[in-house]
Coordinates of C-alpha atoms in Angstrom, one line a residue:
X95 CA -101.2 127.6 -7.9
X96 CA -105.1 126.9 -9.0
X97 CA -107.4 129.3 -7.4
X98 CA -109.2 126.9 -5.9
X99 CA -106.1 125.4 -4.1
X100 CA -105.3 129.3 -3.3
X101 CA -108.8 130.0 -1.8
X102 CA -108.3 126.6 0.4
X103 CA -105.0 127.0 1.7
X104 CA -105.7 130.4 2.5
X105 CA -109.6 129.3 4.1
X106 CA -107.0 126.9 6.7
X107 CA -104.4 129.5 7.1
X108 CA -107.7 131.6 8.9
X109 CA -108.9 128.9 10.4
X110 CA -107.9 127.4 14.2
X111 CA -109.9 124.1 13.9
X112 CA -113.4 123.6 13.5
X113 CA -115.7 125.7 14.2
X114 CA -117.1 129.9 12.4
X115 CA -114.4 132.2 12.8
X116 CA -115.3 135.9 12.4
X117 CA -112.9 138.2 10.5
X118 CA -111.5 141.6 10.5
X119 CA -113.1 141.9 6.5
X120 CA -116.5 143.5 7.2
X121 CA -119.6 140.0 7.0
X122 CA -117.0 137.9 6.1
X123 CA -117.1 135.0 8.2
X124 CA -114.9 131.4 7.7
X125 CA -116.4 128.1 8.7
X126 CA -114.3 124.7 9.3
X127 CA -115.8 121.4 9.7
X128 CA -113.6 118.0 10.5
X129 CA -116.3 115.5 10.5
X130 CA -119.8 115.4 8.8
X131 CA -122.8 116.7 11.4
X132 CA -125.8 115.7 12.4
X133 CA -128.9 117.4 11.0
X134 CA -128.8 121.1 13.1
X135 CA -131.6 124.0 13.2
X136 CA -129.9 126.9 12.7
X137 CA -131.6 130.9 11.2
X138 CA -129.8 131.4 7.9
X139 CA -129.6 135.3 7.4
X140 CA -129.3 137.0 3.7
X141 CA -126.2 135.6 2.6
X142 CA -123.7 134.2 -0.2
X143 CA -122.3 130.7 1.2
X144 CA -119.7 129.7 -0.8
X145 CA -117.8 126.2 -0.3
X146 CA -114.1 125.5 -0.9
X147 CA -114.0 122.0 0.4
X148 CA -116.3 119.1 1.2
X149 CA -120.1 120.0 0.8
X150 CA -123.4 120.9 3.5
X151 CA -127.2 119.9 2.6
X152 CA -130.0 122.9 4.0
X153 CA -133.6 121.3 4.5
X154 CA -136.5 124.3 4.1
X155 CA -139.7 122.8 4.0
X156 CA -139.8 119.4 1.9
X157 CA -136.6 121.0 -0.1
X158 CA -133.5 119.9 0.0
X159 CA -130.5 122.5 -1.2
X160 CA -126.8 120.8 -1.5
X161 CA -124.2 122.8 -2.0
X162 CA -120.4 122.4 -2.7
X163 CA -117.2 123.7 -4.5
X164 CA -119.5 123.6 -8.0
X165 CA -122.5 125.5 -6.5
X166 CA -122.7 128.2 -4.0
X167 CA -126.0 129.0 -1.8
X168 CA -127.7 132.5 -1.6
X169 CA -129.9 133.0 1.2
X170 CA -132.4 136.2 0.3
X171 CA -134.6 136.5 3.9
X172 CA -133.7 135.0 7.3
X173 CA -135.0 132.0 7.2
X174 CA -135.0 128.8 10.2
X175 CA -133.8 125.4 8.3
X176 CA -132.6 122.7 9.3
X177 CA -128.3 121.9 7.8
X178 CA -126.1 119.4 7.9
X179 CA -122.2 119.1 6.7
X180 CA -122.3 115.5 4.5
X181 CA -118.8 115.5 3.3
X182 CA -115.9 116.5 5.9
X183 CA -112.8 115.0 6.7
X184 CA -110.0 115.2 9.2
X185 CA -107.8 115.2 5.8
X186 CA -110.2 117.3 3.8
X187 CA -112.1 119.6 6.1
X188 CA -115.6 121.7 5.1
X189 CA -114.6 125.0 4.2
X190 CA -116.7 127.6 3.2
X191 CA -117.4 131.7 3.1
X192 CA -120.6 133.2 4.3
X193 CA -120.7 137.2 3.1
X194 CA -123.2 138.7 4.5
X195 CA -125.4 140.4 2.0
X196 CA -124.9 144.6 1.8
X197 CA -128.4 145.1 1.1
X198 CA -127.8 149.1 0.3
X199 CA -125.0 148.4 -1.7
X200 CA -126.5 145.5 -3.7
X201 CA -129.3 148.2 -4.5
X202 CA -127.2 150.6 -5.7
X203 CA -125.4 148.3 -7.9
X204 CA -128.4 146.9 -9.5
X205 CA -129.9 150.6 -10.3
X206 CA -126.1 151.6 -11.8
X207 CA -126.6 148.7 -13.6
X208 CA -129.4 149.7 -15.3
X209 CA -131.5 145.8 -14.0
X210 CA -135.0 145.4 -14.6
X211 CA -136.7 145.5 -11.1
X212 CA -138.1 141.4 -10.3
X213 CA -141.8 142.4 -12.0
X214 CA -145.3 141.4 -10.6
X215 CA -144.0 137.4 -10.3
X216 CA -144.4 135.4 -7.3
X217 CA -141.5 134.9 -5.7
X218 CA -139.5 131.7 -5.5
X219 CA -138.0 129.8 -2.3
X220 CA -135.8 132.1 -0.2
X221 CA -133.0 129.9 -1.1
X222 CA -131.0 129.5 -4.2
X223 CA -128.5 127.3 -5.8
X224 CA -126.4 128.6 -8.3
X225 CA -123.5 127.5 -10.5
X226 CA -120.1 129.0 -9.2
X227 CA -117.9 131.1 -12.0
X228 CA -114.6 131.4 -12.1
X229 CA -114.8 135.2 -11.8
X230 CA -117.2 134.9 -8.5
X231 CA -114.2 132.3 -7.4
X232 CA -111.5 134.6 -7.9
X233 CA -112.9 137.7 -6.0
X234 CA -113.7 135.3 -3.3
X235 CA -110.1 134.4 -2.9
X236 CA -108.8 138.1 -3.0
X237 CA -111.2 139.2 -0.4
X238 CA -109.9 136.2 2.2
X239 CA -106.7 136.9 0.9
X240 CA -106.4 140.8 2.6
X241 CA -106.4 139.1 5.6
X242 CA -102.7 138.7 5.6
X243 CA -102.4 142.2 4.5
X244 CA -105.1 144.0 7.8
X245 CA -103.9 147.5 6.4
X246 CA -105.6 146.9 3.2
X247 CA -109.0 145.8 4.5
X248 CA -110.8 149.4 5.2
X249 CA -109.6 150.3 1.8
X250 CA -110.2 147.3 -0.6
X251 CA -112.6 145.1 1.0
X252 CA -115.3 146.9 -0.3
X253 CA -114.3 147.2 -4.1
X254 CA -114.0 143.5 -3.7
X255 CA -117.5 142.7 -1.7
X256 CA -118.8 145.2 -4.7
X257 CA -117.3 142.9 -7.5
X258 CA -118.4 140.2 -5.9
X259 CA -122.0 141.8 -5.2
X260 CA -122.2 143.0 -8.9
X261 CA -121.3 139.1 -10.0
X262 CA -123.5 137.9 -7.8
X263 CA -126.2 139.8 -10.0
X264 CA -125.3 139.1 -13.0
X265 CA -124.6 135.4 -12.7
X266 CA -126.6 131.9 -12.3
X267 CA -128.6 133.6 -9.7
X268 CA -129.4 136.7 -11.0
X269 CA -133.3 136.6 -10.7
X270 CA -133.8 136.0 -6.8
X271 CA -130.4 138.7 -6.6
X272 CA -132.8 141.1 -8.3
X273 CA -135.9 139.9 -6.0
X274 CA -133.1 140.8 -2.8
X275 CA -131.8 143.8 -4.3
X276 CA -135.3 145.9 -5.0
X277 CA -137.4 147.3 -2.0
X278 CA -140.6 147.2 -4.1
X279 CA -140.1 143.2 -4.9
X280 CA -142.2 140.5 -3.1
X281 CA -139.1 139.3 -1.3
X282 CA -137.9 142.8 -0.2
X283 CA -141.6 143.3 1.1
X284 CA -141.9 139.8 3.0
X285 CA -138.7 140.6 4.5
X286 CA -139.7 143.4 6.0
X287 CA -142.9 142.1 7.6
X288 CA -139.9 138.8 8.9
X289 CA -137.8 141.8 10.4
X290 CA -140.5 143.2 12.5
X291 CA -141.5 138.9 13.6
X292 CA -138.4 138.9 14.5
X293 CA -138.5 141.5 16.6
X294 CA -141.8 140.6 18.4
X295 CA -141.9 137.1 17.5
X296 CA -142.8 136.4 21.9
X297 CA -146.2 138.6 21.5
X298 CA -149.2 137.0 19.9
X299 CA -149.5 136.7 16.2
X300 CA -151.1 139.3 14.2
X301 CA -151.3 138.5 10.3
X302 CA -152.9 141.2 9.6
X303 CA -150.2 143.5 11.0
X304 CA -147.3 141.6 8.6
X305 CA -149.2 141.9 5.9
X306 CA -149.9 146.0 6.3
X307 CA -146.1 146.4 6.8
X308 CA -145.4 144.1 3.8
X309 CA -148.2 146.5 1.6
X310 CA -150.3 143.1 1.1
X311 CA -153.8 141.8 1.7
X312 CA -153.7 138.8 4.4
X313 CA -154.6 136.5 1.3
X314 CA -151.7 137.6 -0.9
X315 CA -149.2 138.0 2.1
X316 CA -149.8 134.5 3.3
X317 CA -149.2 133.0 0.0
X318 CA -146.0 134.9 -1.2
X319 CA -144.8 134.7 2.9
X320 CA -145.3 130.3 2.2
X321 CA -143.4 130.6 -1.2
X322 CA -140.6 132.7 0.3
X323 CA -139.8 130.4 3.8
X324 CA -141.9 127.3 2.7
X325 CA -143.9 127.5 5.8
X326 CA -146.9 129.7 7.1
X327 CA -146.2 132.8 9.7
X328 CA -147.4 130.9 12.6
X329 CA -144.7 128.4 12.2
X330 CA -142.6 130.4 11.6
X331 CA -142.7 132.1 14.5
X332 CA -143.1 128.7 16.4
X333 CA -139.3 127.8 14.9
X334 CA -137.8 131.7 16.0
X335 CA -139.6 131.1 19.5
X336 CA -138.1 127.3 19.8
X337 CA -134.7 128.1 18.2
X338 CA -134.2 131.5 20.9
X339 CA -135.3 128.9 23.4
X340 CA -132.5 126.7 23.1
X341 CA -129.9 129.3 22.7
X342 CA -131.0 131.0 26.1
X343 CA -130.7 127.4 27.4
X344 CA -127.7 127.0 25.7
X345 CA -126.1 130.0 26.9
X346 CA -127.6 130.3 30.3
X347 CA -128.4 128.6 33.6
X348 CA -132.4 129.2 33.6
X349 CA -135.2 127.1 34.5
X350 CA -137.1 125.7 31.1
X351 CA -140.4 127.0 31.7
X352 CA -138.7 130.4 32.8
X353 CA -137.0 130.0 29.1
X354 CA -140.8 128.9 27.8
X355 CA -142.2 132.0 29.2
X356 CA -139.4 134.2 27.9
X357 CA -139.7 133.4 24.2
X358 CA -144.2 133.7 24.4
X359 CA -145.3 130.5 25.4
X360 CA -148.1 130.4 27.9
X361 CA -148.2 127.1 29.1
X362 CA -144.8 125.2 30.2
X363 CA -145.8 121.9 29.2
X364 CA -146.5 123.1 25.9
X365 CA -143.6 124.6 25.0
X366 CA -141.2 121.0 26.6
X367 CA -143.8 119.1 24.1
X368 CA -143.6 121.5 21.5
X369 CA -139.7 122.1 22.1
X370 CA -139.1 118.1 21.8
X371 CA -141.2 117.6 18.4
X372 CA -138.6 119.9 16.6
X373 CA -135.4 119.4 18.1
X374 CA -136.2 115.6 19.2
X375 CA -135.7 115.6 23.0
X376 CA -136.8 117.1 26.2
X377 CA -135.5 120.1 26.6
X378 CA -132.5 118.6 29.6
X379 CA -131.5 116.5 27.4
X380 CA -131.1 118.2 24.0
X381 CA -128.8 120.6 26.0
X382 CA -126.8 118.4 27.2
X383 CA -125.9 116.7 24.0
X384 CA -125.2 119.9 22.2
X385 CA -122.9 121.4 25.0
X386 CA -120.5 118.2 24.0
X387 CA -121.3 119.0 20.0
X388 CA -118.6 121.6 18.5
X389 CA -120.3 121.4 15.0
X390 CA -123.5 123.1 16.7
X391 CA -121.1 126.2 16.1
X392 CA -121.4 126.1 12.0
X393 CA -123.4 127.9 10.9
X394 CA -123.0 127.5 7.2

């Protein structure tokens, strides 16, 4: 048997339908899609997403990332985008792997390695495409495969998330790898200012503050924050307010402004206005149609 048809009969052997199925390997997460979606706002975290079957587009910014069983996606910083699965079938299903990305590990492998650190350039998009290799397919396969064998996990999961880690470097998408797996990179340093939005992301904006905990002037963090997620901190903290919003509404019986205060906004009306200009509805409404949606569960 191909590894390719290995990989996929084992990706719907660990797989009960559609939806993202966590797993007893450590990051390793399996997603299943029967149909093609609609477009969905989701937070992509630092990630390989690797497809077996069928294919998913991610909009960030005015870019448009497509990736299938020829091409898998790294994701470097969390970043809100909009995705959408475009080719799924009740006879050929969207499968792929999302792995998490060990950022200690991934350091360690690149200093072993002897890599030259990412340099003074400005990063790139958070987002990469890259060309898959038969190597990278094959250590994918082994690593869903030791979930038929549990016992094995704790002991050989992470040789195989290190092979895969160290082809991750040195493959097609080696040079935002290298950007992820330094500290000192641009990347590494916008990252950390996103970590500590993320964690205040209701109080008021302070640019200033990012750019001290990413070691930047407010000029040079602003530019390399816009190359990174395509969009300026504001909005980006606009998209993490909006996109808690909806889960809490998701999730929870609460009032929307109660949910508009929660996440920072001052003013209900603004946040229902601001709410329906990204996601397209009130805020009612929108809810309603993605309690009857099962693909609002993929999440790669």
């Amino acid at each position: 048997m191909k590894r390719a048809d290995e990989l996929k009969a084992l990706m719907l052997a660990n797989t009960a339908g559609d939806g993202a199925f966590t797993t007893d390997v450590p990051r390793l997460t399996l997603i299943r899609s029967s149909a093609p979606s609609g477009p969905l706002h989701v937070l992509y975290e630092p990630a390989l997403c690797l497809v077996v079957q069928g294919a998913k587009q991610v909009f960030l910014s005015r870019d448009v990332y497509t990736y299938d069983a020829d091409r898998y996606l790294i994701v470097s910083v969390d970043l809100p985008v909009v995705s959408q699965v475009v080719e799924a079938s009740a006879a050929a299903p969207y499968l792929c792997l999302r792995l998490d990305l060990n950022l200690q590990v991934l350091n360690e492998l690149a200093l072993e390695l002897g890599l030259a650190g990412p340099g003074s350039d400005a990063p790139r998009a958070g987002l990469r495409l890259a060309a898959l290799s038969g190597d990278l397919k094959d250590a994918a396969c082994r690593l869903v495969d030791l979930l038929s064998t549990p016992r094995d996990i704790p002991f050989l999961a992470p040789l195989v998330e290190r092979e895969i880690l160290f082809r991750l470097l040195l493959g097609d998408g080696s040079s935002l790898m290298r950007q992820i797996a330094f500290s000192e990179s641009h990347i590494s340093k916008v990252n950390k200012a996103i970590a500590s939005l993320k964690r205040d992301f209701r109080r008021p904006l302070r640019v200033d503050q990012l750019a001290s905990k990413a070691n930047m002037s407010a000029s040079t963090f602003h530019l390399h924050f816009k190359n990174v997620t395509g969009m300026s901190p504001l909005q980006y903290q606009k998209l993490l307010r909006l996109q808690e919003a909806r889960r809490l509404l998701l999730g929870l019986s609460l009032e929307v402004a109660s949910v508009g205060f929660a996440v920072g906004y001052e003013s209900a009306s603004q946040f229902s206005r601001e709410y329906a200009g990204l996601f397209g509805e009130p805020p009612v409404r929108d809810i309603a149609r993605l309690r009857a949606m099962t693909s609002y569960l993929l999440e790669a």
